[in-house]
Short mmCIF file of C-alpha atoms in Angstrom, two decimals:
data_model
loop_
_atom_site.label_atom_id
_atom_site.label_comp_id
_atom_site.label_asym_id
_atom_site.label_seq_id
_atom_site.Cartn_x
_atom_site.Cartn_y
_atom_site.Cartn_z
CA MET K 1 -0.35 0.32 -0.08
CA THR K 2 0.78 3.71 -0.41
CA VAL K 3 2.23 4.86 3.26
CA ASP K 4 1.97 8.55 4.00
CA GLY K 5 4.77 8.36 6.68
CA HIS K 6 4.31 11.05 9.19
CA ALA K 7 0.56 10.29 9.21
CA LEU K 8 1.01 6.44 9.82
CA ALA K 9 3.65 7.41 12.50
CA GLY K 10 1.00 9.59 14.08
CA LEU K 11 -1.86 6.93 14.26
CA PRO K 12 -2.37 5.20 17.58
CA ALA K 13 -0.19 1.99 18.39
CA CYS K 14 -3.36 -0.02 18.37
CA ALA K 15 -4.18 1.35 14.87
CA GLN K 16 -1.12 0.35 13.62
CA ARG K 17 -0.88 -2.96 15.16
CA ASP K 18 -4.63 -3.63 13.30
CA LEU K 19 -3.04 -2.40 10.05
CA ILE K 20 -0.39 -5.05 10.54
CA VAL K 21 -2.66 -8.00 11.43
CA ARG K 22 -4.79 -6.77 8.31
CA LYS K 23 -1.81 -6.89 6.46
CA GLU K 24 -2.38 -3.44 5.16
CA ILE K 25 1.32 -2.38 6.05
CA THR K 26 4.44 -4.73 7.17
CA PRO K 27 6.23 -4.17 10.32
CA ALA K 28 9.04 -3.09 7.91
CA GLU K 29 6.73 -0.39 6.48
CA LEU K 30 6.12 0.84 9.98
CA LEU K 31 9.48 0.52 10.92
CA LYS K 32 10.52 2.88 7.78
CA VAL K 33 8.44 5.39 8.36
CA HIS K 34 9.47 5.96 12.14
CA LEU K 35 12.79 5.90 11.03
CA GLU K 36 12.05 8.86 8.55
CA VAL K 37 10.35 10.59 11.26
CA ILE K 38 13.59 10.36 13.72
CA ARG K 39 15.80 11.81 10.90
CA THR K 40 13.23 14.37 10.56
CA HIS K 41 12.66 15.32 14.17
CA ASN K 42 15.20 13.88 16.80
CA GLU K 43 18.27 16.03 16.24
CA THR K 44 15.97 18.75 17.42
CA VAL K 45 14.66 17.50 20.22
CA ASN K 46 17.22 14.75 21.50
CA ALA K 47 15.20 12.27 22.40
CA ILE K 48 16.63 8.99 20.93
CA ILE K 49 20.00 8.37 21.89
CA THR K 50 20.99 5.26 20.30
CA ILE K 51 19.19 3.26 17.10
CA ASP K 52 19.78 -0.38 16.47
CA GLU K 53 18.65 0.03 12.84
CA ALA K 54 19.87 -3.28 11.45
CA GLY K 55 18.55 -5.02 14.44
CA ALA K 56 15.27 -3.53 14.19
CA PHE K 57 14.79 -4.30 10.56
CA GLU K 58 15.92 -7.98 11.23
CA ALA K 59 13.10 -8.03 13.85
CA ALA K 60 10.70 -6.31 11.25
CA ARG K 61 11.46 -8.88 8.94
CA GLN K 62 10.88 -12.07 11.12
CA ALA K 63 7.71 -10.14 12.37
CA THR K 64 6.58 -9.98 8.76
CA ALA K 65 6.97 -13.14 8.05
CA ALA K 66 5.02 -14.52 11.57
CA VAL K 67 2.36 -12.44 9.74
CA GLU K 68 2.47 -14.21 6.46
CA ARG K 69 2.43 -17.64 8.31
CA GLY K 70 -0.47 -16.88 10.23
CA ASP K 71 1.08 -17.24 13.51
CA ARG K 72 -0.43 -15.80 16.74
CA LEU K 73 0.48 -12.66 17.15
CA GLY K 74 1.28 -10.52 20.54
CA PRO K 75 -0.12 -7.47 21.53
CA LEU K 76 2.93 -5.27 20.35
CA HIS K 77 3.67 -7.25 16.93
CA GLY K 78 5.85 -5.19 14.92
CA LEU K 79 5.36 -1.93 16.48
CA PRO K 80 8.65 0.06 16.90
CA VAL K 81 9.45 0.77 20.86
CA GLY K 82 11.99 2.77 22.63
CA VAL K 83 13.19 1.47 25.89
CA LYS K 84 14.71 3.85 28.62
CA ASP K 85 18.51 4.17 28.87
CA ILE K 86 18.86 2.69 32.24
CA THR K 87 17.08 -0.62 31.16
CA GLU K 88 19.80 -3.31 29.51
CA THR K 89 19.23 -4.10 25.92
CA ALA K 90 20.87 -7.12 24.83
CA GLY K 91 23.34 -6.13 21.91
CA MET K 92 22.60 -2.67 21.96
CA ARG K 93 24.11 0.28 23.99
CA THR K 94 23.16 0.56 27.44
CA THR K 95 24.76 3.54 29.08
CA TYR K 96 22.46 4.69 32.40
CA ALA K 97 23.48 7.96 30.85
CA SER K 98 26.78 8.01 32.83
CA PRO K 99 30.20 8.45 31.85
CA LEU K 100 31.04 5.38 33.33
CA PHE K 101 29.17 3.25 31.19
CA VAL K 102 29.29 4.82 27.86
CA GLU K 103 30.44 1.92 25.69
CA ASN K 104 28.23 -0.47 27.75
CA VAL K 105 26.41 -3.32 25.95
CA PRO K 106 24.94 -5.80 28.12
CA ALA K 107 24.74 -9.59 26.80
CA GLU K 108 20.93 -10.01 27.74
CA ASP K 109 17.90 -8.23 27.98
CA ALA K 110 16.44 -6.90 31.04
CA GLU K 111 13.14 -9.16 32.11
CA VAL K 112 10.74 -6.23 31.22
CA VAL K 113 12.50 -5.94 27.41
CA ARG K 114 12.48 -9.81 27.07
CA ARG K 115 8.67 -9.52 28.04
CA LEU K 116 8.72 -6.60 25.39
CA ARG K 117 10.01 -8.66 22.28
CA ARG K 118 7.99 -11.76 23.44
CA ALA K 119 4.90 -9.69 22.63
CA GLY K 120 6.40 -8.78 19.33
CA ALA K 121 7.86 -5.31 19.93
CA ILE K 122 10.37 -4.07 17.46
CA ILE K 123 13.23 -2.51 20.06
CA LEU K 124 14.12 0.35 17.66
CA GLY K 125 16.74 2.24 20.40
CA LYS K 126 17.16 3.81 23.66
CA THR K 127 15.90 7.14 24.85
CA ASN K 128 17.85 9.75 26.96
CA THR K 129 17.39 9.94 30.59
CA PRO K 130 19.31 11.85 33.57
CA GLU K 131 22.38 9.65 34.71
CA PHE K 132 20.94 6.49 36.62
CA ALA K 133 17.35 8.50 36.43
CA ALA K 134 18.31 10.71 38.94
CA GLY K 135 16.66 14.08 37.62
CA ALA K 136 13.37 15.65 36.93
CA ASN K 137 15.07 17.28 33.77
CA THR K 138 16.43 14.97 31.38
CA VAL K 139 19.75 16.26 30.51
CA ASN K 140 23.35 14.28 31.07
CA ARG K 141 26.86 14.80 30.42
CA VAL K 142 26.82 12.21 27.95
CA PHE K 143 23.97 12.84 25.56
CA GLY K 144 23.02 16.50 26.53
CA ALA K 145 19.53 17.79 27.17
CA THR K 146 16.06 16.62 25.71
CA ARG K 147 14.01 19.18 24.58
CA ASN K 148 10.03 19.45 24.84
CA PRO K 149 8.49 19.39 21.50
CA TRP K 150 5.98 21.70 22.33
CA ASN K 151 8.25 24.30 23.00
CA THR K 152 11.90 23.12 22.42
CA ALA K 153 13.29 25.79 24.63
CA LEU K 154 11.29 23.94 27.40
CA THR K 155 12.14 21.09 29.22
CA PRO K 156 9.98 17.68 29.03
CA ALA K 157 10.87 16.73 32.56
CA GLY K 158 12.41 13.47 33.82
CA SER K 159 13.35 11.28 34.19
CA SER K 160 11.98 9.20 31.22
CA GLY K 161 11.75 12.71 29.08
CA GLY K 162 13.64 10.79 26.21
CA SER K 163 10.82 8.43 26.11
CA ALA K 164 8.12 10.58 26.08
CA VAL K 165 9.47 13.02 23.40
CA ALA K 166 9.78 10.19 21.11
CA VAL K 167 5.95 9.22 21.75
CA ALA K 168 4.62 12.63 21.46
CA THR K 169 6.43 13.22 18.04
CA GLY K 170 5.89 9.70 16.66
CA MET K 171 9.27 8.74 16.51
CA VAL K 172 8.25 5.24 18.10
CA SER K 173 4.67 4.07 18.67
CA LEU K 174 5.17 3.66 22.06
CA ALA K 175 7.63 3.94 24.84
CA HIS K 176 9.41 2.04 27.77
CA GLY K 177 9.81 4.32 31.08
CA THR K 178 10.38 3.70 34.83
CA ASP K 179 8.71 5.84 37.81
CA PHE K 180 10.44 6.24 41.26
CA GLY K 181 9.60 9.80 42.01
CA CYS K 182 7.52 11.04 38.92
CA SER K 183 9.67 9.55 36.37
CA LEU K 184 6.71 8.50 33.72
CA ARG K 185 4.08 11.05 35.45
CA MET K 186 5.86 14.04 34.91
CA PRO K 187 7.08 14.20 31.16
CA ALA K 188 3.86 12.50 30.55
CA SER K 189 2.35 15.57 31.55
CA PHE K 190 4.54 17.91 30.21
CA CYS K 191 4.47 16.35 27.16
CA GLY K 192 0.80 15.79 26.71
CA LEU K 193 0.77 11.50 27.02
CA ILE K 194 -0.58 9.15 29.01
CA GLY K 195 2.33 7.93 31.22
CA LEU K 196 1.21 4.97 34.00
CA ARG K 197 2.39 4.38 37.02
CA THR K 198 2.24 0.64 38.03
CA THR K 199 1.90 -1.69 41.06
CA PRO K 200 5.23 -2.52 42.60
CA GLY K 201 6.13 -5.99 41.86
CA LEU K 202 3.77 -5.97 38.81
CA ILE K 203 6.69 -6.01 36.55
CA PRO K 204 10.03 -7.38 37.51
CA ASN K 205 13.11 -4.81 38.01
CA SER K 206 15.78 -7.32 37.13
CA PRO K 207 18.63 -7.06 36.79
CA MET K 208 18.19 -3.73 38.30
CA PRO K 209 19.42 -3.74 41.81
CA MET K 210 17.07 -4.06 44.97
CA LEU K 211 14.67 -6.90 43.47
CA TRP K 212 12.43 -6.38 46.76
CA ASP K 213 12.31 -2.75 45.95
CA PRO K 214 8.58 -0.94 46.51
CA GLY K 215 9.42 1.82 44.68
CA GLN K 216 10.91 2.06 41.17
CA VAL K 217 8.61 0.51 38.81
CA HIS K 218 8.14 0.18 34.86
CA GLY K 219 5.29 1.59 32.62
CA PRO K 220 4.28 2.42 29.49
CA LEU K 221 3.91 6.21 27.92
CA ALA K 222 1.72 6.27 25.06
CA ARG K 223 -0.56 8.86 23.37
CA SER K 224 -3.76 7.16 24.41
CA ALA K 225 -5.02 5.23 27.55
CA GLU K 226 -5.65 2.12 24.97
CA ASP K 227 -2.09 2.03 23.76
CA ALA K 228 -0.91 2.14 27.45
CA ALA K 229 -3.09 -0.78 28.22
CA LEU K 230 -1.78 -2.51 24.78
CA MET K 231 1.75 -2.20 26.25
CA LEU K 232 0.73 -3.30 29.75
CA ASP K 233 -0.50 -6.48 28.68
CA ALA K 234 2.72 -6.86 27.01
CA MET K 235 4.66 -6.02 29.84
CA THR K 236 2.64 -8.00 32.45
CA LEU K 237 3.13 -11.55 32.65
CA GLN K 238 1.56 -13.84 35.39
CA ASP K 239 5.06 -14.96 36.95
CA LEU K 240 5.55 -15.13 40.51
CA LYS K 241 9.20 -16.14 41.09
CA TRP K 242 10.07 -12.74 41.37
CA PRO K 243 10.69 -11.72 44.76
CA ASN K 244 8.04 -8.95 45.14
CA ALA K 245 5.83 -10.28 42.22
CA VAL K 246 2.14 -9.61 42.42
CA ARG K 247 -0.39 -11.17 40.51
CA ALA K 248 -2.69 -9.10 38.39
CA SER K 249 -6.24 -8.95 38.81
CA TRP K 250 -7.21 -9.04 35.18
CA ASP K 251 -6.53 -10.95 32.35
CA CYS K 252 -6.20 -8.52 29.64
CA ALA K 253 -6.32 -4.46 30.39
CA VAL K 254 -7.22 -3.59 26.49
CA SER K 255 -10.56 -5.63 26.80
CA ALA K 256 -11.30 -4.09 30.39
CA LEU K 257 -10.54 -0.76 29.09
CA LYS K 258 -12.66 -1.13 26.28
CA ARG K 259 -15.85 -2.17 28.51
CA GLY K 260 -15.68 1.11 29.91
CA ILE K 261 -15.54 2.33 33.63
CA ASP K 262 -18.67 2.06 35.60
CA THR K 263 -19.83 6.03 35.97
CA ASN K 264 -21.51 5.37 39.07
CA ILE K 265 -18.41 5.82 40.96
CA LYS K 266 -17.16 8.33 43.68
CA VAL K 267 -14.42 10.30 42.71
CA ALA K 268 -12.01 13.13 45.07
CA PHE K 269 -10.52 16.21 43.41
CA VAL K 270 -7.65 17.58 45.71
CA PRO K 271 -5.90 20.57 43.93
CA ASP K 272 -2.83 20.07 46.39
CA ILE K 273 -1.82 16.85 48.22
CA ALA K 274 1.24 18.17 49.00
CA GLY K 275 0.89 21.67 50.92
CA MET K 276 3.09 23.49 48.50
CA GLY K 277 0.83 25.31 46.30
CA ALA K 278 0.57 24.85 42.08
CA ASP K 279 -0.07 27.26 39.41
CA ARG K 280 -3.43 28.74 39.62
CA GLU K 281 -4.41 27.91 35.88
CA ILE K 282 -3.08 24.57 36.61
CA SER K 283 -5.15 23.88 39.46
CA ASP K 284 -8.31 25.52 37.20
CA VAL K 285 -7.86 23.52 34.21
CA CYS K 286 -7.51 20.08 36.12
CA ARG K 287 -10.73 21.27 38.65
CA THR K 288 -12.58 22.04 34.94
CA SER K 289 -11.74 18.55 33.89
CA ALA K 290 -12.59 16.10 37.24
CA LEU K 291 -15.90 18.28 38.11
CA SER K 292 -17.05 17.56 34.37
CA LEU K 293 -17.01 14.01 35.00
CA ALA K 294 -20.51 14.62 37.14
CA ASP K 295 -22.34 15.19 33.66
CA VAL K 296 -21.49 11.42 32.96
CA GLY K 297 -22.86 10.22 36.17
CA CYS K 298 -20.01 10.48 38.67
CA THR K 299 -19.99 11.95 41.92
CA VAL K 300 -17.13 14.20 42.14
CA GLU K 301 -16.45 15.96 45.26
CA GLU K 302 -13.39 18.77 45.84
CA ILE K 303 -12.15 17.99 49.39
CA ASP K 304 -9.04 18.94 51.47
CA PHE K 305 -6.65 16.01 51.71
CA ASP K 306 -3.17 16.87 53.00
CA VAL K 307 -0.56 14.43 53.05
CA SER K 308 2.57 17.00 53.42
CA GLU K 309 3.82 15.29 56.34
CA GLY K 310 5.37 12.32 54.40
CA ILE K 311 7.56 14.80 52.03
CA ALA K 312 10.71 14.74 54.52
CA ALA K 313 10.16 11.11 54.80
CA TYR K 314 10.06 10.48 50.95
CA GLY K 315 13.35 12.21 51.08
CA THR K 316 14.72 10.11 53.85
CA LEU K 317 13.65 6.76 52.40
CA ARG K 318 14.82 8.07 48.75
CA ALA K 319 17.99 8.85 50.03
CA HIS K 320 18.48 5.13 51.35
CA TRP K 321 17.76 4.22 48.27
CA MET K 322 19.84 5.55 46.29
CA VAL K 323 22.82 3.82 48.04
CA GLU K 324 21.19 0.76 47.69
CA GLN K 325 21.00 1.48 44.10
CA GLN K 326 24.53 2.84 43.85
CA TYR K 327 26.06 0.63 46.22
CA HIS K 328 28.54 -0.90 44.06
CA ARG K 329 29.81 2.35 42.90
CA LEU K 330 30.01 4.33 46.03
CA ASP K 331 33.95 4.47 45.83
CA ARG K 332 33.24 6.47 42.49
CA LEU K 333 30.93 9.31 43.59
CA ASP K 334 33.14 12.23 42.59
CA GLU K 335 32.50 10.66 38.93
CA LEU K 336 28.50 10.82 39.22
CA ASP K 337 26.31 13.47 38.29
CA ALA K 338 25.98 16.20 41.22
CA ASN K 339 21.94 15.63 41.66
CA LEU K 340 22.86 11.56 41.85
CA ALA K 341 25.86 12.30 44.27
CA SER K 342 24.00 14.45 46.67
CA ASN K 343 21.41 12.17 46.80
CA VAL K 344 23.71 9.10 47.39
CA ARG K 345 25.87 10.98 50.16
CA GLN K 346 22.38 12.30 51.91
CA GLY K 347 21.93 8.34 52.18
CA LEU K 348 25.10 7.80 53.64
CA GLU K 349 24.72 10.25 56.59
CA LEU K 350 21.48 8.12 57.65
CA THR K 351 21.11 6.33 61.17
CA SER K 352 19.18 3.63 61.41
CA ARG K 353 16.65 5.80 63.32
CA ASP K 354 16.12 8.18 60.76
CA ILE K 355 15.16 5.37 58.37
CA ALA K 356 12.80 4.05 61.25
CA ALA K 357 11.29 7.07 61.62
CA ALA K 358 10.72 7.61 57.80
CA ALA K 359 9.03 3.93 57.73
CA HIS K 360 6.53 4.95 60.72
CA VAL K 361 5.86 8.46 58.57
CA ARG K 362 5.12 6.30 55.58
CA ASP K 363 2.91 4.00 57.25
CA LEU K 364 0.63 7.01 58.58
CA VAL K 365 0.46 8.30 55.01
CA TRP K 366 -0.58 5.20 53.72
CA ARG K 367 -3.40 5.20 56.16
CA LYS K 368 -4.80 8.14 54.84
CA PHE K 369 -4.82 7.16 51.53
CA ASP K 370 -6.32 3.98 52.48
CA ARG K 371 -9.20 5.85 54.51
CA LEU K 372 -9.43 8.13 51.59
CA PHE K 373 -10.24 5.25 49.08
CA GLU K 374 -12.80 3.99 51.88
CA THR K 375 -15.12 6.69 50.66
CA TYR K 376 -13.89 7.18 47.06
CA ASP K 377 -13.08 5.01 44.31
CA PHE K 378 -10.32 7.46 42.66
CA LEU K 379 -8.57 10.51 43.59
CA LEU K 380 -7.40 13.39 40.99
CA THR K 381 -5.03 15.59 41.32
CA PRO K 382 -2.61 18.04 39.36
CA THR K 383 0.29 16.01 37.93
CA ALA K 384 2.58 18.87 38.28
CA PRO K 385 2.79 22.06 40.09
CA VAL K 386 4.13 24.26 37.49
CA LEU K 387 3.90 24.10 33.60
CA PRO K 388 7.26 23.39 31.39
CA PHE K 389 10.41 25.52 32.70
CA PRO K 390 13.71 26.32 30.52
CA VAL K 391 15.85 23.40 29.71
CA GLU K 392 18.55 24.93 31.32
CA GLN K 393 17.15 24.65 34.87
CA ASN K 394 17.50 21.68 37.11
CA PHE K 395 14.24 21.76 38.72
CA PRO K 396 11.78 25.23 38.87
CA LYS K 397 13.02 28.12 40.88
CA LYS K 398 9.55 28.96 42.79
CA ILE K 399 6.26 27.18 43.29
CA GLY K 400 3.20 29.14 45.09
CA GLY K 401 6.03 31.37 45.91
CA ARG K 402 8.36 29.41 48.02
CA VAL K 403 11.92 28.99 46.51
CA GLN K 404 12.76 25.54 45.61
CA THR K 405 16.64 24.12 46.87
CA ASN K 406 16.96 21.03 45.03
CA TYR K 407 15.74 19.28 42.03
CA VAL K 408 13.15 16.90 44.19
CA GLY K 409 10.82 18.81 46.18
CA TRP K 410 8.83 20.43 43.47
CA MET K 411 7.53 16.56 42.40
CA ALA K 412 5.51 15.68 46.00
CA GLN K 413 2.40 15.79 44.10
CA CYS K 414 3.95 12.30 42.34
CA PHE K 415 6.23 11.27 45.01
CA LEU K 416 3.60 11.12 47.97
CA ILE K 417 2.06 8.63 45.72
CA THR K 418 5.23 6.74 45.05
CA MET K 419 5.76 6.30 48.61
CA CYS K 420 2.71 4.21 49.37
CA SER K 421 3.10 2.26 46.20
CA LEU K 422 -0.53 3.26 44.61
CA VAL K 423 -1.57 3.28 40.87
CA ALA K 424 -1.44 6.66 39.05
CA CYS K 425 -1.79 7.99 35.62
CA SER K 426 -1.19 11.10 33.96
CA VAL K 427 -3.47 11.99 31.52
CA PRO K 428 -3.91 15.30 29.63
CA VAL K 429 -6.97 17.38 30.43
CA GLY K 430 -5.99 20.30 28.50
CA LYS K 431 -3.59 23.35 27.31
CA SER K 432 -2.17 26.61 28.93
CA ARG K 433 -2.89 29.85 27.70
CA SER K 434 0.56 29.65 26.19
CA GLY K 435 -0.35 26.28 24.60
CA LEU K 436 1.73 24.00 26.75
CA PRO K 437 -0.13 20.51 28.07
CA ILE K 438 -1.40 20.20 31.54
CA GLY K 439 -1.98 16.62 32.85
CA MET K 440 -3.95 15.33 36.00
CA GLN K 441 -3.31 12.30 37.77
CA VAL K 442 -5.80 9.45 38.24
CA VAL K 443 -4.87 7.49 41.42
CA SER K 444 -6.15 4.43 43.20
CA PRO K 445 -5.44 1.44 44.92
CA ARG K 446 -2.77 -1.24 43.95
CA LEU K 447 -3.63 -3.23 40.92
CA GLN K 448 -6.33 -1.29 39.54
CA GLU K 449 -4.62 -0.46 36.28
CA PRO K 450 -7.32 -1.40 34.01
CA ARG K 451 -9.93 0.93 35.61
CA VAL K 452 -7.14 3.59 36.08
CA LEU K 453 -6.81 3.67 32.53
CA ALA K 454 -10.41 3.38 31.82
CA LEU K 455 -11.21 6.45 33.51
CA SER K 456 -8.07 8.39 32.04
CA SER K 457 -9.69 7.32 28.75
CA LEU K 458 -12.76 8.65 29.58
CA ILE K 459 -11.23 12.25 30.80
CA GLN K 460 -9.16 12.20 27.72
CA GLU K 461 -12.07 11.64 25.73
CA ARG K 462 -14.44 13.98 27.26
CA ASN K 463 -11.75 16.80 27.10
CA GLY K 464 -11.77 16.57 23.23
CA LEU K 465 -8.11 16.32 22.87
CA PRO K 466 -6.86 14.70 19.93
CA ILE K 467 -4.59 11.88 19.82
CA GLU K 468 -1.65 13.25 17.56
CA THR K 469 2.25 13.47 17.09
CA VAL K 470 3.48 17.18 18.13
CA THR K 471 5.78 18.77 15.45
CA PRO K 472 8.73 20.13 17.13
CA ARG K 473 9.31 23.72 17.46
CA LYS K 474 10.48 26.43 19.85
CA ARG K 475 7.72 28.82 20.41
CA ALA K 476 7.22 32.71 22.02
CA ALA K 477 6.82 32.80 25.93
#
């Protein structure tokens, strides 16, 4: 068939897969158009930092043969996918965005990448991230900064910023990311995407250190909730051999999403769960979107809900986590990025009493969320307290009039949810007066991913936002 490359690359991943299944396009044709988009846009935004073109075409050839044979096809069959560069890919450079590993080529895939390949994904390349994902602005000393396609003078946030930009511009159909503080959700908000933080243990972290970790998770970045569900199905397998493994409470996330959400639900909207303030424009857009769910039968209430006592405790637990993650590099701290090294040094200064006190505060915060979810099915709250800021800044200078002193504090709307191992999805709900995307978090208890995506889909649909790619360009402030 005759293919309009950029239009094809901009289709939802589910639509692309349908074309492959119906033999209207081949995986090789789809790969070619995505590579053309990369050639057109990547130099401007610096989202993809390693491309395995030969390996991708070989995988596409095999995917085409499987279609011709009539094989049973996986959920991502023939779709080009980007993988965050802190996650190992066999035979493809994985640098962790660190000068210490600039020539590192793993012999084996990470477990999540193995699952993506098994589902038919074409692993096209690696996406940019801060060093070891320690940062909420995607910049590092090896590859430089990734730029927000909505305005290339601004940041896409981090740490999965390269993945978000690759999806937003149509360089890949879908992208993999990780989330510990905000790393899937904040880039999704800044780039107008769906970014899903999954239940810890649903997708194994192997071979990343800390197999028992309740904090960092893998998840999808996509242009629509249905596309995110498609990728979630690929990443989720019923394999309980992993130390912190949990069993999914659904068989197929896409099918569950297509059944829709029962609108006889009770939803809480909270403009600020962290007591830190937010831009008025962001709060207003999110409030309007949340309250509009009443039009389809949902009970929506704006309430006061403050878990700001968890901020300091999260900082302690995060610092302890950083020491564990970097344990084998503790004698090389001076060679690490300043963000990362300062996090580790903070952790090294902790006492057992500090860590125990933070864990007790986390218990109290979790009980607050638990009581909330006894009354409400979902919590809705802005993803980010600010709009995208200049790419040269490490973090926003002020929030709610308060001066920010480090790159972590401004993410509290997200990391207080991480702290309690909840499910959260950033969904685009509108744009600022300057034309920048605004995201809202849909939050639920553990193992409710399909319901969260179903509500996110309803929200995205009701806000009338087109599911489309973005052409990168610099815009006036």
